[in-house]
Amino acid sequence: MLKFIAKRLLWMIPALLVLSFLTFVLIQLPPGDYVTTYIATLSASNEVIDQNTAADLRARFGLDQPMIVQYWKWISGILLHGDFGLSFEWQQPVSGLIWERMAFTLLLTFATLLATWGIALPIGIFSAVKKYTVGDYIVTLFSFIGLAVPSFLLALVLMYVAAVKLGQEVGGLFSDAFVTAPWSFAKLWDLMQHLWIPVVILAVSGTASLVRVMRANLLDELHKPYVTTARAKGLSEFHLLMKYPVRLAMNPFISTIAWLLPNLVSGSIIVAIVLNLPTAGPMLLQSLMTQDMYLAGAFLLLICMLTMLGSLISDILLALVDPRIRLE
Amino acid sequence: MSEAALGVIDAKRTAVASQWQLVWWAFRRHRLAMIGLVMTVAFYIVAIIPGFFAINDPSQQNPRAAYQPPAALHLIDTSGDGWSIDPYIHASVLKRDPETLEMIYTTDPKRKVELHFLGQGYEYSVLGLFRSRLHLLSSSNPREPVFLLGADRLGRCVFSRIMQGAQISLSVGLVGVFLSLTIGLLLGGISGYYGGCTDFAIQRVIEFVLALPSIPIWLALSAALPQNWPAALNYFMITVILSLTGWAQLARVVRGRFLSLRTEEFVMAARLDGASESRIIFRHMLPSFASHIIASITLAIPAMILAETSLSFLGLGLQPPTISWGVLLREAQNIRSIATAPWLFAPGIAVVLAVIGLNFLGDGLRDAADPYNR
């Protein structure tokens, strides 16, 4: 087991190196650089910058050097000093900007993960046990709709319902009074009140697909001879269900974390932009638009890392649960 | 007829049926899949000739119709003697609130705007091949535009824009899937057929691509597209971007199939018979998993449609003069516009319906893909 984890962790090193380079190339791809964007913003307010000042700015930000040199500076800064560089737009070190947002992104992801599993498991079991009943058809219909509704659309509709029909304020993770306040129980409660909207939105599509997976898995198990044996033994139906087939059906279920986690991280970005949450999404979009490359690069790198960690965790869980995989 | 007798007839028929016939029989039993098939075909018919289904020119701005609410369509005219099937709407009248100067639309129940089936309207081009003026529904009076789903900020007809948007939004999925399929078939096929080192290397690449979070990568790539590129090039690049991460899934499916088929007796028999590599692959192996591939493609298309919609919604995908469902949904971006004009959500309903249809279809195809497996 330890060997397996060590092997996977070692694999992550070259993968992350390739990844960091790709990320860097990616954020360098747009024509022009931050100075171009900066000049464009200034000229929108009728200020003109001459060529010399622009060149000075480029030299100060190190944008005049070849890309490979820039990459080396960036990656060595991260690896050796934990320094993610300076955000051009905010004129602050990137590390000061990202950690809080990444923490909220993680919080949102885990809350959603819990909600998704909490909803999907019982519904999936119900749908399989009561196959081809009205309840099953309703669940199936809703899970297909859940898969089909783009998350941003759901976010918009919920925002509309909450704001226009219920008169509740939406957007953000805190009320105005608590944004800058120190942590307290009141602030935590306030967070909970805001968190449920994005969690519900994100949980819908994840739940929909997990219900399908759980239903299919359980249906395969329910007709196996061991179920008949257990029933003949006189086990109560609920006990029997939970003890044998559900446990086996859970197996492929766990492997879905591998794509559930990355999907959640990815999916939360769009929802966060629509709801204007203080997570990675809106800031990443903004930095990509203004070509604030070190900020965008840091976010992309961290999100990719989270994704890889997610698939590692799922592989470990899977190996723990299923001995056949461990032996491979 | 008893169940057993049915079974005998079934067995007789299945013994001589081709694989595609078996797939079709299995598919036909799946009720949701049949609904999905009908929905998908209907959507793609609209995508091929959106101009025929549109009522007004989708790009036509109309300052006197900004945020005009949807008009109720009356199909049966009972005003004369008896009744007749004769669609019409009541003409809308624009007034201004004397205090707030807000535009208020009311309908005039006395004035009717009749709609003609297969009437003449604005001129449109059919796939760039020829031009036509024929429309499924058209207003009898060009001065009274008919807004079945209301109008947007600039007084453009939402219904006609949804019809027009179907062309781009639905074809993005097709083109994107075609691109991913080409890469996926090639790499997955090589990987699964040859195995060994090649397989190992390609598998690592696939794992790497699958491990990338798709949405941030799409955001970064489409932010890299220059805003002033021509619409056609921009459209093509978006599909390329979407297929860059989409091919890995398909490659995985193809590889898995190749690996399992490689050891089958009929492949061995073909090889002993002296068939060439390409004959083994294309004549013997490919047909036996084509149905699986088609099922995975059908399930990949809706994902691409959703991706394009999300990207365009965020302003990073297709750009405004181009009409796609995502571009249309940008109009519904803030609470105020939704509160004043909820009908701007209508393109979202089109997205949901198209995706549901394709998902039903794909689900049924996946179940039917292996007719021997029951």
XYZ file of C-alpha atoms in Angstrom:
702
model
C 0.000 0.000 0.000
C 2.752 2.426 0.982
C 4.621 1.472 -2.163
C 1.539 2.250 -4.216
C 1.133 5.691 -2.643
C 4.841 6.443 -2.988
C 4.740 5.435 -6.652
C 1.773 7.672 -7.311
C 3.371 10.585 -5.451
C 6.574 10.178 -7.458
C 4.519 10.213 -10.643
C 3.092 13.546 -9.621
C 6.502 15.263 -9.712
C 7.156 15.037 -13.471
C 3.461 15.594 -14.102
C 3.516 18.799 -12.070
C 6.658 20.018 -13.827
C 5.089 19.500 -17.249
C 1.957 21.070 -15.884
C 3.707 24.190 -14.601
C 5.372 24.686 -17.969
C 2.104 24.193 -19.836
C 0.392 26.618 -17.483
C 3.055 29.185 -18.124
C 2.852 28.780 -21.898
C -0.916 28.974 -21.619
C -0.979 32.275 -19.775
C 1.633 33.686 -22.151
C -0.440 32.691 -25.196
C -2.604 35.797 -25.561
C -1.134 38.383 -27.893
C 0.308 41.314 -25.978
C 0.998 41.343 -22.248
C -0.149 43.095 -19.115
C 1.424 46.395 -20.232
C -0.728 46.310 -23.396
C -3.823 45.864 -21.244
C -2.605 48.590 -18.887
C -2.094 51.049 -21.763
C -5.522 50.175 -23.141
C -7.111 50.917 -19.750
C -5.270 54.216 -19.500
C -6.168 55.300 -23.013
C -9.799 54.553 -22.192
C -9.517 57.354 -19.635
C -7.674 59.565 -22.148
C -4.197 59.135 -20.747
C -1.412 58.433 -23.180
C 1.761 56.525 -22.422
C 4.732 56.943 -24.710
C 6.848 54.070 -25.993
C 9.677 54.681 -23.507
C 7.464 54.430 -20.445
C 5.929 51.253 -21.827
C 9.370 49.768 -22.407
C 10.396 50.811 -18.871
C 7.337 49.127 -17.453
C 8.068 45.946 -19.413
C 11.656 45.940 -18.172
C 10.500 46.434 -14.571
C 8.045 43.548 -14.787
C 10.606 41.418 -16.627
C 8.278 41.088 -19.604
C 11.010 41.931 -22.131
C 12.956 38.737 -21.525
C 12.525 35.498 -23.508
C 9.785 33.210 -22.261
C 12.034 30.443 -21.022
C 13.920 32.903 -18.794
C 10.638 34.223 -17.444
C 9.488 30.681 -16.769
C 12.688 29.831 -14.934
C 12.389 32.928 -12.752
C 8.774 32.090 -11.968
C 9.184 28.402 -11.192
C 12.430 28.811 -9.228
C 10.757 31.528 -7.172
C 7.926 29.139 -6.306
C 10.114 26.119 -5.635
C 12.930 27.819 -3.746
C 11.205 30.653 -1.916
C 7.516 29.804 -2.099
C 7.197 33.121 -3.903
C 4.469 33.209 -6.524
C 5.536 36.570 -7.908
C 3.751 39.887 -7.983
C 0.264 40.542 -9.261
C 0.533 43.403 -11.758
C -3.016 44.476 -11.399
C -3.238 44.426 -7.611
C 0.373 45.501 -7.044
C 0.625 42.906 -4.273
C 2.418 39.594 -3.869
C 0.287 36.832 -5.397
C 0.601 34.653 -2.295
C -1.185 37.321 -0.256
C -4.140 37.212 -2.648
C -4.663 33.556 -3.371
C -4.599 31.583 -0.138
C -7.827 32.886 1.323
C -9.580 32.342 -1.993
C -8.173 28.861 -2.399
C -9.297 28.049 1.149
C -12.856 29.112 0.331
C -12.699 27.105 -2.895
C -11.732 24.014 -0.892
C -14.446 24.688 1.661
C -17.034 24.997 -1.093
C -15.782 21.824 -2.780
C -15.951 19.746 0.400
C -19.332 21.065 1.423
C -20.576 20.154 -2.051
C -18.967 16.727 -1.914
C -20.726 15.961 1.369
C -24.050 17.252 0.055
C -23.692 15.302 -3.191
C -23.015 12.006 -1.451
C -25.609 12.649 1.214
C -28.288 13.161 -1.416
C -27.126 10.755 -4.119
C -26.647 7.608 -2.020
C -30.143 7.246 -0.546
C -31.826 8.337 -3.779
C -29.746 5.940 -5.858
C -30.552 3.030 -3.514
C -34.238 3.940 -3.542
C -34.257 4.177 -7.318
C -32.658 0.740 -7.729
C -34.777 -1.071 -5.128
C -38.013 0.428 -6.436
C -37.053 -0.112 -10.068
C -39.696 0.857 -12.658
C -42.051 2.417 -10.112
C -43.420 5.939 -10.328
C -40.807 7.056 -7.788
C -38.001 5.619 -9.904
C -39.273 7.351 -13.030
C -39.480 10.676 -11.199
C -35.937 10.270 -9.852
C -34.674 9.302 -13.311
C -36.379 12.257 -14.938
C -34.996 14.682 -12.361
C -31.498 13.277 -12.613
C -31.541 13.731 -16.377
C -32.736 17.297 -15.965
C -30.045 17.868 -13.345
C -27.439 16.689 -15.841
C -28.790 18.911 -18.573
C -29.096 22.233 -16.759
C -25.877 24.222 -17.062
C -24.727 25.234 -13.574
C -24.608 28.927 -14.382
C -28.207 28.820 -15.540
C -29.255 27.151 -12.303
C -27.287 29.806 -10.419
C -29.111 32.559 -12.297
C -32.515 31.007 -11.687
C -31.830 30.474 -7.967
C -30.532 34.027 -7.725
C -33.686 35.256 -9.397
C -35.933 33.248 -7.101
C -34.007 34.209 -3.970
C -33.662 37.885 -4.831
C -36.939 38.674 -6.552
C -39.378 36.212 -5.017
C -37.950 35.704 -1.526
C -36.255 39.080 -1.168
C -33.107 37.445 0.191
C -29.731 38.858 -0.687
C -27.581 36.577 -2.771
C -24.048 36.586 -4.043
C -20.907 36.467 -1.976
C -20.286 34.243 1.011
C -20.894 36.845 3.731
C -23.274 39.694 4.471
C -21.722 43.149 4.156
C -21.376 43.470 7.926
C -19.253 40.332 8.213
C -16.908 40.564 5.225
C -14.069 42.179 7.131
C -15.110 41.104 10.633
C -12.861 38.663 12.528
C -13.989 35.038 12.766
C -16.747 34.422 15.283
C -19.763 32.149 15.630
C -21.956 34.883 14.181
C -19.727 35.076 11.128
C -19.726 31.299 10.772
C -23.526 31.268 10.901
C -23.599 34.004 8.302
C -21.298 31.917 6.098
C -23.607 28.913 6.441
C -26.559 31.026 5.354
C -24.760 32.037 2.183
C -22.988 28.798 1.442
C -26.070 26.708 0.777
C -26.925 28.367 -2.531
C -23.676 27.512 -4.339
C -23.596 24.114 -2.630
C -27.087 23.270 -3.868
C -26.267 24.452 -7.386
C -23.057 22.466 -7.557
C -24.570 19.407 -5.903
C -27.386 19.136 -8.446
C -25.346 18.014 -11.437
C -23.003 15.847 -9.356
C -25.955 14.191 -7.625
C -27.672 13.504 -10.928
C -24.799 11.489 -12.338
C -24.025 9.723 -9.049
C -27.633 8.605 -8.725
C -27.346 7.019 -12.157
C -24.099 5.263 -11.213
C -25.446 4.017 -7.873
C -28.657 2.755 -9.433
C -26.856 0.851 -12.177
C -24.353 -0.689 -9.737
C -26.971 -1.779 -7.266
C -29.190 -3.234 -9.986
C -26.306 -5.477 -11.031
C -25.914 -6.753 -7.456
C -29.563 -7.211 -6.511
C -30.004 -10.332 -8.655
C -26.929 -12.168 -7.474
C -27.473 -15.501 -5.679
C -26.015 -14.265 -2.385
C -28.948 -11.868 -2.047
C -31.383 -14.765 -2.384
C -29.360 -16.748 0.167
C -29.440 -13.909 2.659
C -33.157 -13.472 2.109
C -33.763 -17.207 2.576
C -31.859 -16.970 5.838
C -34.593 -14.600 7.020
C -32.600 -11.374 7.169
C -34.734 -8.251 7.282
C -34.917 -6.549 3.887
C -33.266 -3.312 5.066
C -30.487 -5.085 6.936
C -29.824 -7.330 3.974
C -29.689 -4.438 1.558
C -27.264 -2.375 3.616
C -25.035 -5.251 4.615
C -24.294 -6.860 1.234
C -25.361 -5.351 -2.093
C -24.996 -1.681 -1.126
C -21.498 -2.301 0.175
C -20.480 -3.929 -3.085
C -22.225 -1.308 -5.184
C -20.319 1.396 -3.312
C -17.121 0.103 -4.869
C -17.341 1.688 -8.316
C -18.976 4.615 -6.568
C -15.725 5.510 -4.830
C -13.806 5.495 -8.084
C -16.077 8.281 -9.235
C -14.429 10.648 -6.754
C -11.595 10.724 -9.250
C -13.718 12.764 -11.589
C -16.111 14.173 -9.021
C -13.450 16.240 -7.265
C -11.945 17.790 -10.407
C -15.426 18.395 -11.779
C -16.417 20.183 -8.598
C -13.313 22.357 -8.577
C -13.850 23.151 -12.258
C -17.590 23.576 -11.971
C -17.342 25.807 -8.932
C -15.438 28.339 -11.014
C -18.370 29.225 -13.260
C -20.874 29.226 -10.399
C -18.535 31.385 -8.324
C -18.271 33.893 -11.159
C -22.051 34.152 -11.481
C -22.617 34.398 -7.728
C -19.532 36.564 -7.212
C -18.098 34.350 -4.465
C -14.724 35.142 -2.899
C -13.274 31.897 -4.329
C -10.698 31.277 -7.025
C -13.113 31.517 -9.964
C -13.863 35.230 -10.339
C -10.276 36.268 -9.643
C -8.936 33.711 -12.123
C -11.270 34.993 -14.844
C -10.340 38.592 -14.104
C -6.613 37.866 -14.138
C -6.930 35.954 -17.412
C -8.762 38.854 -18.997
C -6.198 41.464 -17.919
C -3.249 39.124 -18.549
C -2.133 39.426 -14.952
C 0.008 36.395 -15.650
C 1.539 35.499 -12.294
C -1.809 35.621 -10.551
C -3.497 33.550 -13.280
C -0.569 31.145 -13.320
C -0.688 30.598 -9.562
C -4.418 29.857 -9.649
C -4.140 27.497 -12.619
C -1.228 25.656 -11.037
C -2.974 25.252 -7.687
C -6.249 24.128 -9.263
C -4.413 21.545 -11.364
C -2.613 20.337 -8.233
C -5.901 20.030 -6.359
C -7.259 18.003 -9.251
C -4.306 15.617 -9.224
C -4.540 15.250 -5.449
C -8.228 14.479 -5.896
C -7.541 11.595 -8.241
C -4.753 10.346 -5.948
C -7.102 10.336 -2.951
C -9.696 8.433 -4.925
C -7.144 5.858 -6.054
C -6.000 5.336 -2.461
C -9.576 4.970 -1.240
C -10.307 2.551 -4.038
C -7.239 0.477 -3.225
C -8.279 0.400 0.428
C -11.747 -0.840 -0.429
C -11.005 -3.218 -3.276
C -8.249 -5.797 -2.754
C -8.143 -6.655 -6.465
C -6.860 -3.175 -7.276
C -4.321 -3.226 -4.475
C -2.674 -6.342 -5.875
C -2.171 -4.949 -9.339
C -49.575 -15.275 -27.960
C -47.630 -16.628 -25.006
C -44.249 -15.375 -23.901
C -42.560 -18.589 -24.998
C -43.985 -18.402 -28.504
C -42.792 -14.831 -28.779
C -39.366 -15.968 -27.689
C -39.238 -18.608 -30.448
C -40.121 -16.074 -33.128
C -37.596 -13.672 -31.631
C -34.921 -16.333 -31.726
C -35.705 -17.094 -35.377
C -35.515 -13.444 -36.313
C -32.405 -12.680 -34.291
C -30.578 -15.630 -35.796
C -30.525 -14.008 -39.216
C -30.611 -10.334 -38.240
C -27.580 -8.155 -38.841
C -25.906 -6.489 -35.884
C -27.407 -3.109 -36.721
C -30.878 -4.628 -36.852
C -30.350 -6.091 -33.387
C -29.146 -2.749 -32.085
C -32.193 -1.049 -33.577
C -34.598 -3.597 -32.030
C -32.988 -3.211 -28.633
C -33.035 0.554 -29.011
C -36.697 0.670 -30.024
C -37.772 -0.949 -26.772
C -36.231 1.921 -24.799
C -39.032 4.463 -24.598
C -36.985 7.422 -23.308
C -34.393 6.802 -25.999
C -37.045 7.007 -28.712
C -38.208 10.327 -27.266
C -34.578 11.439 -27.244
C -34.181 10.419 -30.886
C -37.229 12.444 -31.936
C -36.056 15.476 -29.931
C -32.535 15.295 -31.328
C -33.723 14.959 -34.930
C -36.092 17.911 -34.443
C -33.314 20.066 -32.974
C -30.916 19.259 -35.784
C -33.553 20.006 -38.423
C -33.878 23.461 -36.848
C -30.082 23.751 -36.824
C -29.888 23.009 -40.553
C -32.571 25.501 -41.634
C -32.999 27.962 -38.746
C -34.193 30.690 -41.117
C -37.275 28.660 -42.053
C -38.376 28.416 -38.412
C -37.481 31.994 -37.478
C -40.156 34.657 -37.794
C -38.140 37.868 -37.752
C -34.613 38.567 -38.911
C -32.611 37.538 -35.813
C -30.195 40.465 -36.151
C -32.864 43.080 -36.851
C -32.907 45.699 -34.088
C -36.148 47.386 -33.241
C -35.883 50.370 -30.863
C -39.631 50.443 -30.355
C -39.677 46.881 -29.090
C -36.966 46.825 -26.395
C -37.884 44.232 -23.758
C -41.256 43.676 -25.381
C -42.895 40.757 -23.550
C -43.846 37.550 -25.369
C -47.061 37.668 -27.354
C -49.653 34.988 -26.677
C -50.200 32.907 -29.782
C -53.823 32.062 -30.502
C -54.119 29.075 -32.760
C -57.868 28.909 -33.212
C -59.825 31.909 -34.366
C -63.358 31.949 -32.908
C -64.192 35.545 -33.712
C -66.029 34.800 -36.946
C -68.841 32.307 -37.444
C -67.801 29.022 -35.858
C -64.068 28.516 -35.637
C -61.099 28.059 -37.916
C -57.448 27.166 -37.479
C -55.897 30.504 -38.110
C -53.025 31.566 -35.868
C -52.936 35.178 -34.767
C -51.681 37.397 -31.966
C -53.074 40.611 -30.605
C -51.157 43.674 -31.721
C -49.067 45.287 -29.018
C -49.236 48.950 -28.189
C -46.315 50.857 -26.717
C -47.022 53.509 -24.105
C -44.786 55.422 -21.786
C -45.436 55.901 -18.120
C -45.886 59.715 -17.909
C -43.894 59.911 -14.654
C -41.113 57.352 -14.903
C -40.954 57.319 -18.730
C -40.832 53.547 -18.446
C -41.988 51.693 -21.541
C -45.229 49.821 -21.004
C -46.494 47.298 -23.499
C -50.170 46.476 -23.636
C -52.045 44.396 -26.141
C -54.921 45.677 -28.177
C -57.553 42.924 -28.158
C -59.338 44.458 -31.124
C -56.400 44.484 -33.504
C -55.256 41.117 -34.699
C -51.956 40.352 -36.416
C -52.495 37.236 -38.443
C -49.769 34.687 -38.978
C -49.451 32.760 -42.206
C -48.255 29.179 -42.458
C -45.466 28.891 -45.035
C -45.683 32.592 -45.779
C -43.047 34.953 -47.096
C -40.740 36.863 -44.761
C -37.181 38.153 -44.582
C -34.649 36.584 -46.909
C -32.257 34.025 -45.419
C -29.623 31.678 -46.714
C -29.846 27.908 -46.375
C -26.364 26.641 -45.403
C -24.949 29.172 -47.866
C -26.317 27.104 -50.759
C -29.340 29.084 -51.827
C -31.543 31.859 -50.519
C -35.178 31.648 -49.573
C -37.990 33.743 -48.189
C -40.201 30.869 -47.106
C -41.006 30.665 -43.372
C -42.995 28.213 -41.285
C -44.803 31.154 -39.715
C -44.698 34.720 -40.878
C -46.470 37.904 -39.949
C -49.080 39.097 -42.415
C -48.073 42.667 -41.729
C -44.319 43.390 -41.877
C -44.888 46.551 -39.829
C -46.202 44.473 -36.908
C -43.386 42.158 -35.845
C -44.439 39.033 -33.990
C -42.433 38.281 -30.839
C -43.478 34.834 -29.668
C -40.821 34.802 -26.947
C -40.508 38.539 -26.511
C -37.664 40.836 -27.492
C -34.295 41.574 -25.935
C -32.580 44.826 -24.918
C -32.264 45.954 -28.536
C -35.716 44.786 -29.588
C -34.469 41.689 -31.378
C -36.792 38.696 -31.565
C -35.740 36.152 -28.926
C -37.565 33.277 -30.637
C -35.845 33.838 -33.969
C -32.495 34.252 -32.238
C -32.939 30.923 -30.448
C -33.681 29.245 -33.776
C -30.615 30.850 -35.349
C -28.469 30.061 -32.288
C -29.303 26.355 -32.611
C -27.146 26.239 -35.721
C -23.954 27.317 -33.957
C -24.593 25.745 -30.572
C -25.544 22.325 -31.888
C -22.860 22.201 -34.549
C -20.129 23.115 -32.040
C -20.900 19.798 -30.373
C -20.757 17.878 -33.645
C -17.558 19.458 -34.957
C -15.895 19.227 -31.545
C -16.819 15.583 -31.163
C -15.643 14.857 -34.686
C -12.257 16.382 -33.877
C -11.963 14.535 -30.558
C -13.053 11.320 -32.232
C -10.350 11.638 -34.874
C -7.635 12.109 -32.249
C -9.209 9.601 -29.872
C -9.620 6.853 -32.490
C -6.101 7.331 -33.760
C -4.314 7.388 -30.399
C -6.663 4.963 -28.648
C -6.458 2.571 -31.575
C -2.660 2.659 -31.740
C -2.464 2.295 -27.977
C -4.851 -0.640 -27.772
C -3.743 -2.468 -30.899
C 0.008 -2.396 -30.413
C 0.143 -2.384 -26.600
C 3.560 -2.426 -24.906
C 5.672 0.736 -24.734
C 3.473 2.700 -27.128
C 0.468 1.868 -24.999
C 2.290 2.902 -21.829
C 3.347 6.283 -23.255
C -0.074 7.092 -24.706
C -1.772 6.013 -21.494
C 0.346 8.444 -19.472
C -0.579 11.260 -21.868
C -4.269 10.351 -21.607
C -4.085 10.224 -17.803
C -2.391 13.600 -17.786
C -5.031 15.187 -20.001
C -7.820 13.617 -17.955
C -6.276 14.954 -14.757
C -6.403 18.529 -16.042
C -9.385 20.507 -14.810
C -11.176 21.276 -18.054
C -12.953 24.522 -17.260
C -9.904 26.543 -16.099
C -7.966 25.261 -19.112
C -10.788 26.255 -21.444
C -10.958 29.672 -19.799
C -7.230 30.212 -20.215
C -7.177 28.978 -23.813
C -10.153 31.003 -24.933
C -8.856 34.083 -23.146
C -5.843 33.624 -25.415
C -7.957 34.034 -28.556
C -7.699 37.533 -29.997
C -11.039 39.312 -29.742
C -10.857 40.707 -33.263
C -10.617 37.417 -35.133
C -13.271 36.743 -37.760
C -16.292 34.886 -36.411
C -15.682 31.699 -38.416
C -12.094 31.342 -37.202
C -13.132 32.101 -33.633
C -15.819 29.425 -33.881
C -13.373 26.878 -35.198
C -10.836 27.647 -32.476
C -13.461 27.217 -29.756
C -14.309 23.753 -31.062
C -10.599 22.894 -31.188
C -10.225 24.047 -27.582
C -13.196 21.975 -26.465
C -11.920 18.864 -28.236
C -8.410 19.263 -26.811
C -9.637 17.949 -23.487
C -12.481 15.836 -24.891
C -10.462 13.362 -26.928
C -8.934 11.613 -23.926
C -12.236 10.068 -22.813
C -12.908 8.687 -26.288
C -9.350 7.434 -26.648
C -9.828 5.510 -23.416
C -13.026 3.852 -24.646
C -11.444 2.928 -27.982
C -8.347 1.498 -26.311
C -10.387 -0.605 -23.908
C -12.379 -2.067 -26.780
C -9.284 -2.771 -28.870
C -7.589 -4.505 -25.943
C -10.530 -6.786 -25.294
C -11.063 -7.585 -28.970
C -7.413 -8.270 -29.727
C -7.595 -11.681 -28.099
C -10.965 -12.679 -29.578
C -11.052 -15.791 -31.765
C -12.328 -14.032 -34.859
C -9.410 -11.605 -34.819
C -6.986 -14.472 -34.413
C -8.740 -16.296 -37.264
C -8.450 -13.261 -39.523
C -4.780 -12.935 -38.669
C -4.114 -16.628 -39.416
C -5.989 -16.142 -42.658
C -3.313 -13.651 -43.660
C -5.472 -10.525 -43.495
C -3.529 -7.266 -43.467
C -3.366 -5.098 -40.331
C -5.649 -2.466 -41.784
C -8.140 -5.106 -42.920
C -8.214 -6.610 -39.431
C -8.743 -3.212 -37.850
C -11.271 -1.734 -40.257
C -13.112 -4.819 -41.498
C -13.162 -6.995 -38.405
C -12.555 -4.982 -35.239
C -14.048 -1.569 -35.952
C -17.555 -2.780 -36.928
C -17.847 -4.807 -33.738
C -17.393 -1.808 -31.481
C -18.763 0.949 -33.710
C -22.048 0.959 -31.801
C -20.191 1.598 -28.541
C -18.306 4.447 -30.118
C -21.511 5.974 -31.445
C -23.020 5.777 -27.968
C -20.037 7.518 -26.366
C -20.086 10.181 -29.069
C -23.751 10.864 -28.445
C -22.993 11.320 -24.771
C -20.009 13.574 -25.543
C -21.984 16.014 -27.726
C -24.169 17.421 -24.918
C -21.093 17.975 -22.765
C -19.579 20.067 -25.562
C -22.801 22.017 -26.049
C -22.838 22.831 -22.332
C -19.177 23.823 -22.467
C -19.681 26.209 -25.383
C -22.685 27.723 -23.666
C -20.766 28.281 -20.433
C -17.750 29.784 -22.201
C -19.827 32.127 -24.331
C -21.870 33.073 -21.293
C -18.686 34.162 -19.512
C -17.709 36.212 -22.557
C -14.760 33.994 -23.439
C -16.393 31.893 -26.138
C -18.144 33.149 -29.219
C -18.465 36.896 -29.556
C -21.735 38.838 -29.957
C -22.463 39.345 -33.623
C -22.341 35.543 -33.775
C -25.556 34.071 -32.413
C -25.254 31.037 -30.156
C -27.282 30.021 -27.122
C -24.436 30.966 -24.793
C -24.162 34.409 -26.397
C -27.938 34.845 -26.007
C -27.753 33.909 -22.333
C -25.269 36.711 -21.731
C -28.270 39.012 -22.039
C -29.661 37.338 -18.941
C -26.507 37.862 -16.943
C -27.664 40.158 -14.182
C -30.588 40.067 -11.837
C -32.089 43.302 -13.104
C -32.475 42.153 -16.699
C -33.893 38.842 -15.509
C -36.360 40.600 -13.238
C -37.599 42.902 -16.001
C -37.471 40.332 -18.796
C -37.610 36.714 -17.548
C -38.143 35.519 -21.125
C -34.434 36.094 -21.720
C -34.035 32.713 -19.986
C -35.688 31.042 -22.974
C -32.371 30.131 -24.686
C -31.489 28.280 -21.476
C -34.583 26.133 -21.874
C -33.491 25.359 -25.436
C -30.083 24.261 -24.106
C -31.672 22.056 -21.447
C -34.056 20.413 -23.923
C -31.333 19.757 -26.489
C -29.024 18.275 -23.861
C -31.780 16.122 -22.348
C -32.698 14.817 -25.804
C -29.110 13.902 -26.602
C -28.612 12.310 -23.172
C -31.729 10.152 -23.556
C -30.561 9.135 -27.014
C -27.037 8.354 -25.836
C -28.296 6.409 -22.821
C -30.529 4.260 -25.025
C -27.742 3.712 -27.546
C -25.382 2.645 -24.786
C -27.885 0.072 -23.561
C -28.585 -1.127 -27.095
C -24.975 -1.078 -28.244
C -24.301 -4.657 -27.246
C -27.332 -6.656 -28.410
C -25.693 -10.018 -27.610
C -25.128 -9.071 -24.016
C -28.441 -10.101 -22.477
